[in-house]
Amino acid sequence: MHSFYFIINKQSRNSHDVFKKLLVLLPKHKVDYDFLVTESIEQLDTLLSQLKNTIQPTDIIVVVGGDGSLNQFVTFYSKYCFNNPIGYIPAGSGNDFARANVIPFDTEEALFHLFSVKRAKERSVILATQNQTEHLAVNSIGFGIDGLIGKFIDSKGKKEKAGGYAYALSIFSGFLKQEKFPLTLTLDDGVHVFDQAQLVLVANNPYFGGGINIVPQASGVDDQLDILIADNVNVKDLISILSKLFFKQTHLSHPKLYSFQTKEATVHINSGQYAQKDGEVFHQDEYMYYFKSEKLLFWI
């Protein structure tokens, strides 16, 4: 018999709304469940360290939140070496993980979906390491414009409204502010050098920014990392790329975009750039990250 532990991030307004719905819906289902409510990343860390000592192998941990909440969870999940399957109820602004894995956005439908799953499934997440620093991502890790847009959205308090075309509009603002930077990408087939990069995206999900199908071939089930680079793009190029992206899905044919598929890669950026992992923004003065996939169990 499975027990379900629902992780609720109280700081997220959307998660709070979904939490209230779950309080009404869950008693209608004949399942054992409990709520773990967190108000900070530090509290999430503490709760999961305690849960590790009591959870049973057949129990399922369900994250209620957006892509950022899921990212925070898998970081501590990996830290404490959990092997329990991860369930998911979307409650974010973008919900790209739910979109790629066909999880309903409606809370009641998502709950029925969760309880209809018969067995756990392996899904790949992105693991990026640099010395003692480690990042996990369920959707993507991006550098340059992608990170700068995330910083802009965070600073303006617009995260809950961002997504899809709203995110696309932010691309113009990010494009105007983003400085070009040298990039070295090392793959199995050799070294690729870009002198005027503006975006580097490492993905295993076709969507980013709340439904933008930026890397159509990316998948969490093929053990491959999909890498997209924009180099020396001008305003005319950007308009052309966005037009192809939103209306024809032929943007990858643009000569200023470069795409790669690989099992592992090293990204070297010798300058301070904003970056994002599943929408969570971070910054370093230099990046030398080794990327590969890591398998986790999901109940989706």
CSV table of C-alpha atoms in Angstrom, one decimal:
chain,number,residue,atom,x,y,z
A,1,MET,CA,0.0,0.0,0.0
A,2,HIS,CA,1.4,3.4,-1.0
A,3,SER,CA,1.4,6.4,1.2
A,4,PHE,CA,1.6,9.8,-0.5
A,5,TYR,CA,3.5,12.7,1.0
A,6,PHE,CA,2.5,16.0,-0.5
A,7,ILE,CA,5.2,18.7,-0.4
A,8,ILE,CA,3.6,22.2,-0.2
A,9,ASN,CA,5.6,25.4,-0.6
A,10,LYS,CA,3.7,27.9,1.4
A,11,GLN,CA,5.6,30.8,-0.1
A,12,SER,CA,4.0,30.2,-3.5
A,13,ARG,CA,0.6,31.7,-3.9
A,14,ASN,CA,-0.4,29.2,-6.5
A,15,SER,CA,0.7,26.3,-4.3
A,16,HIS,CA,-1.4,27.7,-1.5
A,17,ASP,CA,-4.5,27.8,-3.7
A,18,VAL,CA,-3.9,24.2,-4.9
A,19,PHE,CA,-3.3,23.2,-1.2
A,20,LYS,CA,-6.8,24.4,-0.3
A,21,LYS,CA,-8.3,22.3,-3.2
A,22,LEU,CA,-6.3,19.2,-2.1
A,23,LEU,CA,-7.8,19.6,1.4
A,24,VAL,CA,-11.2,19.2,-0.1
A,25,LEU,CA,-10.4,16.6,-2.8
A,26,LEU,CA,-8.1,14.1,-1.0
A,27,PRO,CA,-10.6,12.9,1.6
A,28,LYS,CA,-12.7,11.6,-1.4
A,29,HIS,CA,-9.9,9.2,-2.3
A,30,LYS,CA,-9.2,6.0,-0.4
A,31,VAL,CA,-5.4,6.6,0.0
A,32,ASP,CA,-3.1,7.3,2.9
A,33,TYR,CA,-1.6,10.7,2.7
A,34,ASP,CA,0.1,13.4,4.7
A,35,PHE,CA,1.2,17.0,4.0
A,36,LEU,CA,4.6,18.5,4.5
A,37,VAL,CA,4.3,22.3,4.4
A,38,THR,CA,7.4,24.4,4.0
A,39,GLU,CA,8.0,28.1,4.2
A,40,SER,CA,11.6,28.3,3.1
A,41,ILE,CA,14.3,26.3,1.3
A,42,GLU,CA,15.9,25.7,4.6
A,43,GLN,CA,12.8,24.2,6.0
A,44,LEU,CA,12.4,21.9,3.0
A,45,ASP,CA,15.9,20.7,3.6
A,46,THR,CA,15.1,19.9,7.2
A,47,LEU,CA,11.8,18.2,6.5
A,48,LEU,CA,13.3,15.9,3.8
A,49,SER,CA,16.2,15.0,6.1
A,50,GLN,CA,13.7,13.9,8.7
A,51,LEU,CA,11.4,12.2,6.2
A,52,LYS,CA,14.4,10.1,5.0
A,53,ASN,CA,14.5,8.4,8.4
A,54,THR,CA,10.8,7.3,8.4
A,55,ILE,CA,9.6,6.9,4.8
A,56,GLN,CA,8.9,3.4,3.5
A,57,PRO,CA,10.2,2.2,0.2
A,58,THR,CA,6.8,2.0,-1.4
A,59,ASP,CA,5.8,5.6,-0.4
A,60,ILE,CA,5.5,8.3,-3.0
A,61,ILE,CA,6.6,12.0,-2.5
A,62,VAL,CA,4.4,14.4,-4.4
A,63,VAL,CA,5.6,17.9,-5.2
A,64,VAL,CA,2.9,20.6,-5.4
A,65,GLY,CA,4.3,23.6,-7.2
A,66,GLY,CA,5.9,25.0,-10.3
A,67,ASP,CA,9.0,24.0,-12.1
A,68,GLY,CA,11.1,26.0,-9.6
A,69,SER,CA,9.6,24.1,-6.6
A,70,LEU,CA,10.2,20.8,-8.4
A,71,ASN,CA,13.8,21.9,-9.0
A,72,GLN,CA,14.4,22.7,-5.3
A,73,PHE,CA,12.9,19.4,-4.3
A,74,VAL,CA,15.0,17.2,-6.6
A,75,THR,CA,18.1,18.9,-5.3
A,76,PHE,CA,17.4,17.8,-1.7
A,77,TYR,CA,16.0,14.5,-2.9
A,78,SER,CA,19.4,13.8,-4.5
A,79,LYS,CA,21.2,15.1,-1.5
A,80,TYR,CA,19.6,12.6,0.9
A,81,CYS,CA,19.7,9.7,-1.6
A,82,PHE,CA,16.0,9.0,-1.8
A,83,ASN,CA,14.8,6.2,-4.0
A,84,ASN,CA,11.1,6.8,-3.7
A,85,PRO,CA,9.1,7.8,-6.8
A,86,ILE,CA,8.4,11.5,-7.3
A,87,GLY,CA,4.8,12.5,-8.1
A,88,TYR,CA,3.8,16.0,-9.3
A,89,ILE,CA,0.8,18.3,-9.1
A,90,PRO,CA,1.4,21.4,-11.2
A,91,ALA,CA,0.9,24.8,-9.4
A,92,GLY,CA,3.2,27.2,-11.2
A,93,SER,CA,3.2,29.9,-13.8
A,94,GLY,CA,5.0,27.9,-16.6
A,95,ASN,CA,4.4,24.3,-15.7
A,96,ASP,CA,6.8,23.1,-18.5
A,97,PHE,CA,7.5,19.8,-16.7
A,98,ALA,CA,3.8,19.0,-16.5
A,99,ARG,CA,3.3,20.1,-20.1
A,100,ALA,CA,6.1,17.8,-21.5
A,101,ASN,CA,4.9,14.8,-19.4
A,102,VAL,CA,1.2,15.3,-20.2
A,103,ILE,CA,0.2,16.0,-16.5
A,104,PRO,CA,-3.1,17.9,-16.3
A,105,PHE,CA,-3.0,21.5,-15.1
A,106,ASP,CA,-6.4,21.2,-13.4
A,107,THR,CA,-5.8,20.1,-9.7
A,108,GLU,CA,-8.6,17.5,-9.6
A,109,GLU,CA,-7.6,16.0,-13.0
A,110,ALA,CA,-3.9,16.0,-11.9
A,111,LEU,CA,-4.9,14.1,-8.7
A,112,PHE,CA,-6.9,11.5,-10.7
A,113,HIS,CA,-3.8,11.2,-13.0
A,114,LEU,CA,-1.5,10.7,-10.0
A,115,PHE,CA,-3.7,7.9,-8.5
A,116,SER,CA,-4.1,6.2,-11.8
A,117,VAL,CA,-0.4,5.5,-12.2
A,118,LYS,CA,0.4,1.8,-11.8
A,119,ARG,CA,4.2,1.9,-11.7
A,120,ALA,CA,7.1,4.2,-11.4
A,121,LYS,CA,8.9,5.5,-14.5
A,122,GLU,CA,12.5,6.5,-15.0
A,123,ARG,CA,13.0,10.1,-16.3
A,124,SER,CA,16.3,11.8,-16.9
A,125,VAL,CA,17.2,15.0,-15.2
A,126,ILE,CA,20.2,17.3,-16.0
A,127,LEU,CA,23.2,17.1,-13.7
A,128,ALA,CA,25.8,20.0,-14.0
A,129,THR,CA,28.9,19.9,-11.9
A,130,GLN,CA,31.8,22.3,-11.5
A,131,ASN,CA,34.3,21.3,-8.7
A,132,GLN,CA,32.2,21.1,-5.6
A,133,THR,CA,29.2,23.0,-7.1
A,134,GLU,CA,26.4,20.8,-8.4
A,135,HIS,CA,23.1,21.8,-10.1
A,136,LEU,CA,20.1,19.6,-11.0
A,137,ALA,CA,17.4,20.5,-13.5
A,138,VAL,CA,14.3,18.7,-14.6
A,139,ASN,CA,13.8,20.9,-17.7
A,140,SER,CA,16.8,23.0,-18.6
A,141,ILE,CA,19.8,25.0,-17.6
A,142,GLY,CA,20.3,28.2,-19.5
A,143,PHE,CA,23.0,30.9,-19.7
A,144,GLY,CA,22.9,34.4,-21.1
A,145,ILE,CA,19.6,35.9,-22.3
A,146,ASP,CA,17.7,33.1,-20.6
A,147,GLY,CA,19.2,33.8,-17.2
A,148,LEU,CA,18.9,37.6,-17.7
A,149,ILE,CA,15.2,37.3,-18.5
A,150,GLY,CA,14.7,35.2,-15.3
A,151,LYS,CA,16.5,37.9,-13.3
A,152,PHE,CA,14.3,40.6,-14.9
A,153,ILE,CA,11.1,38.6,-14.1
A,154,ASP,CA,12.2,38.0,-10.5
A,155,SER,CA,13.1,41.6,-9.9
A,156,LYS,CA,9.8,42.9,-11.2
A,157,GLY,CA,7.7,40.3,-9.3
A,158,LYS,CA,6.2,39.1,-12.5
A,159,LYS,CA,7.0,35.4,-12.2
A,160,GLU,CA,3.4,34.2,-11.6
A,161,LYS,CA,2.3,36.1,-14.8
A,162,ALA,CA,5.2,35.0,-17.0
A,163,GLY,CA,4.9,32.2,-19.5
A,164,GLY,CA,4.4,31.7,-23.3
A,165,TYR,CA,4.0,34.9,-25.2
A,166,ALA,CA,4.6,37.0,-22.1
A,167,TYR,CA,8.0,35.4,-21.8
A,168,ALA,CA,8.6,36.0,-25.5
A,169,LEU,CA,8.1,39.7,-25.1
A,170,SER,CA,10.7,39.7,-22.3
A,171,ILE,CA,13.2,38.2,-24.8
A,172,PHE,CA,13.4,41.6,-26.6
A,173,SER,CA,14.3,43.4,-23.3
A,174,GLY,CA,16.8,40.7,-22.5
A,175,PHE,CA,18.3,40.8,-26.0
A,176,LEU,CA,18.9,44.5,-25.8
A,177,LYS,CA,20.7,44.2,-22.4
A,178,GLN,CA,22.6,41.0,-23.0
A,179,GLU,CA,26.2,41.3,-23.9
A,180,LYS,CA,27.8,38.8,-26.2
A,181,PHE,CA,30.3,36.5,-24.7
A,182,PRO,CA,32.8,33.8,-25.8
A,183,LEU,CA,31.8,30.2,-25.3
A,184,THR,CA,33.6,26.9,-25.6
A,185,LEU,CA,31.4,23.8,-26.0
A,186,THR,CA,33.2,20.5,-25.7
A,187,LEU,CA,31.4,17.4,-27.0
A,188,ASP,CA,32.5,13.9,-28.0
A,189,ASP,CA,33.0,15.0,-31.6
A,190,GLY,CA,35.3,17.8,-30.6
A,191,VAL,CA,35.4,21.4,-29.5
A,192,HIS,CA,33.0,24.1,-30.8
A,193,VAL,CA,34.0,27.8,-30.2
A,194,PHE,CA,31.5,30.7,-30.4
A,195,ASP,CA,32.9,34.2,-30.1
A,196,GLN,CA,29.6,36.1,-29.7
A,197,ALA,CA,27.2,33.8,-27.9
A,198,GLN,CA,24.0,35.3,-26.4
A,199,LEU,CA,22.2,32.1,-25.3
A,200,VAL,CA,23.3,28.6,-24.2
A,201,LEU,CA,20.4,26.2,-23.3
A,202,VAL,CA,21.0,22.7,-22.1
A,203,ALA,CA,17.6,20.9,-22.1
A,204,ASN,CA,15.8,17.6,-21.8
A,205,ASN,CA,12.4,19.1,-22.2
A,206,PRO,CA,11.2,20.7,-25.4
A,207,TYR,CA,9.5,23.6,-23.6
A,208,PHE,CA,10.8,26.6,-21.7
A,209,GLY,CA,9.4,29.9,-20.5
A,210,GLY,CA,5.8,28.6,-20.1
A,211,GLY,CA,5.1,26.6,-23.2
A,212,ILE,CA,7.6,27.9,-25.8
A,213,ASN,CA,8.6,24.8,-27.8
A,214,ILE,CA,12.2,25.9,-28.2
A,215,VAL,CA,13.9,22.5,-28.5
A,216,PRO,CA,11.3,20.2,-30.1
A,217,GLN,CA,13.4,17.1,-30.1
A,218,ALA,CA,14.3,17.3,-26.4
A,219,SER,CA,13.0,14.5,-24.2
A,220,GLY,CA,13.5,13.2,-20.7
A,221,VAL,CA,13.4,9.5,-21.8
A,222,ASP,CA,16.2,9.3,-24.4
A,223,ASP,CA,19.3,9.9,-22.2
A,224,GLN,CA,20.3,12.7,-24.5
A,225,LEU,CA,21.0,16.3,-23.7
A,226,ASP,CA,19.9,18.8,-26.3
A,227,ILE,CA,21.9,22.0,-26.5
A,228,LEU,CA,20.8,25.2,-28.3
A,229,ILE,CA,23.2,28.1,-28.9
A,230,ALA,CA,22.4,31.6,-30.3
A,231,ASP,CA,25.5,33.3,-31.6
A,232,ASN,CA,25.8,36.9,-33.0
A,233,VAL,CA,22.1,37.4,-33.4
A,234,ASN,CA,21.0,40.9,-34.5
A,235,VAL,CA,17.5,42.5,-34.2
A,236,LYS,CA,16.5,41.3,-37.7
A,237,ASP,CA,17.7,37.8,-36.9
A,238,LEU,CA,15.7,37.8,-33.6
A,239,ILE,CA,12.5,38.8,-35.4
A,240,SER,CA,13.0,36.1,-37.9
A,241,ILE,CA,13.8,33.5,-35.2
A,242,LEU,CA,10.7,34.3,-33.2
A,243,SER,CA,8.5,34.3,-36.2
A,244,LYS,CA,9.8,30.9,-37.2
A,245,LEU,CA,9.5,29.7,-33.6
A,246,PHE,CA,5.9,30.7,-33.0
A,247,PHE,CA,4.3,30.3,-36.4
A,248,LYS,CA,6.3,27.6,-38.3
A,249,GLN,CA,8.4,25.7,-35.7
A,250,THR,CA,11.3,26.0,-38.2
A,251,HIS,CA,13.5,28.2,-36.0
A,252,LEU,CA,16.3,25.6,-35.7
A,253,SER,CA,17.0,26.1,-39.4
A,254,HIS,CA,18.1,29.7,-38.8
A,255,PRO,CA,21.8,30.1,-39.5
A,256,LYS,CA,22.4,32.0,-36.2
A,257,LEU,CA,21.1,29.0,-34.1
A,258,TYR,CA,23.2,25.9,-33.5
A,259,SER,CA,21.8,22.7,-32.0
A,260,PHE,CA,23.5,19.6,-30.7
A,261,GLN,CA,22.4,16.3,-29.2
A,262,THR,CA,24.9,14.5,-26.9
A,263,LYS,CA,25.1,12.3,-23.8
A,264,GLU,CA,27.6,14.6,-22.1
A,265,ALA,CA,29.1,18.1,-22.6
A,266,THR,CA,31.3,20.7,-21.1
A,267,VAL,CA,30.3,24.4,-21.2
A,268,HIS,CA,33.0,27.1,-20.6
A,269,ILE,CA,32.0,30.7,-20.3
A,270,ASN,CA,34.8,32.9,-19.1
A,271,SER,CA,32.6,35.9,-18.1
A,272,GLY,CA,30.0,36.8,-15.5
A,273,GLN,CA,26.5,35.8,-16.9
A,274,TYR,CA,23.2,35.2,-15.4
A,275,ALA,CA,21.9,31.6,-15.6
A,276,GLN,CA,18.8,29.7,-14.8
A,277,LYS,CA,17.9,26.2,-13.8
A,278,ASP,CA,14.2,25.5,-14.3
A,279,GLY,CA,13.6,29.2,-13.9
A,280,GLU,CA,15.6,29.6,-10.7
A,281,VAL,CA,18.2,32.3,-11.3
A,282,PHE,CA,21.9,32.2,-10.3
A,283,HIS,CA,25.1,34.0,-11.2
A,284,GLN,CA,28.8,33.2,-11.4
A,285,ASP,CA,31.8,35.1,-12.7
A,286,GLU,CA,32.9,32.1,-14.8
A,287,TYR,CA,31.3,28.8,-15.7
A,288,MET,CA,33.1,25.5,-16.4
A,289,TYR,CA,30.3,23.0,-16.1
A,290,TYR,CA,30.3,19.3,-17.0
A,291,PHE,CA,26.8,18.1,-18.1
A,292,LYS,CA,25.3,14.6,-18.1
A,293,SER,CA,21.9,13.0,-17.5
A,294,GLU,CA,20.9,11.3,-14.3
A,295,LYS,CA,18.0,8.9,-13.8
A,296,LEU,CA,15.3,9.5,-11.2
A,297,LEU,CA,12.1,7.6,-10.5
A,298,PHE,CA,8.9,9.5,-11.1
A,299,TRP,CA,5.2,8.6,-10.5
A,300,ILE,CA,3.7,10.4,-13.4
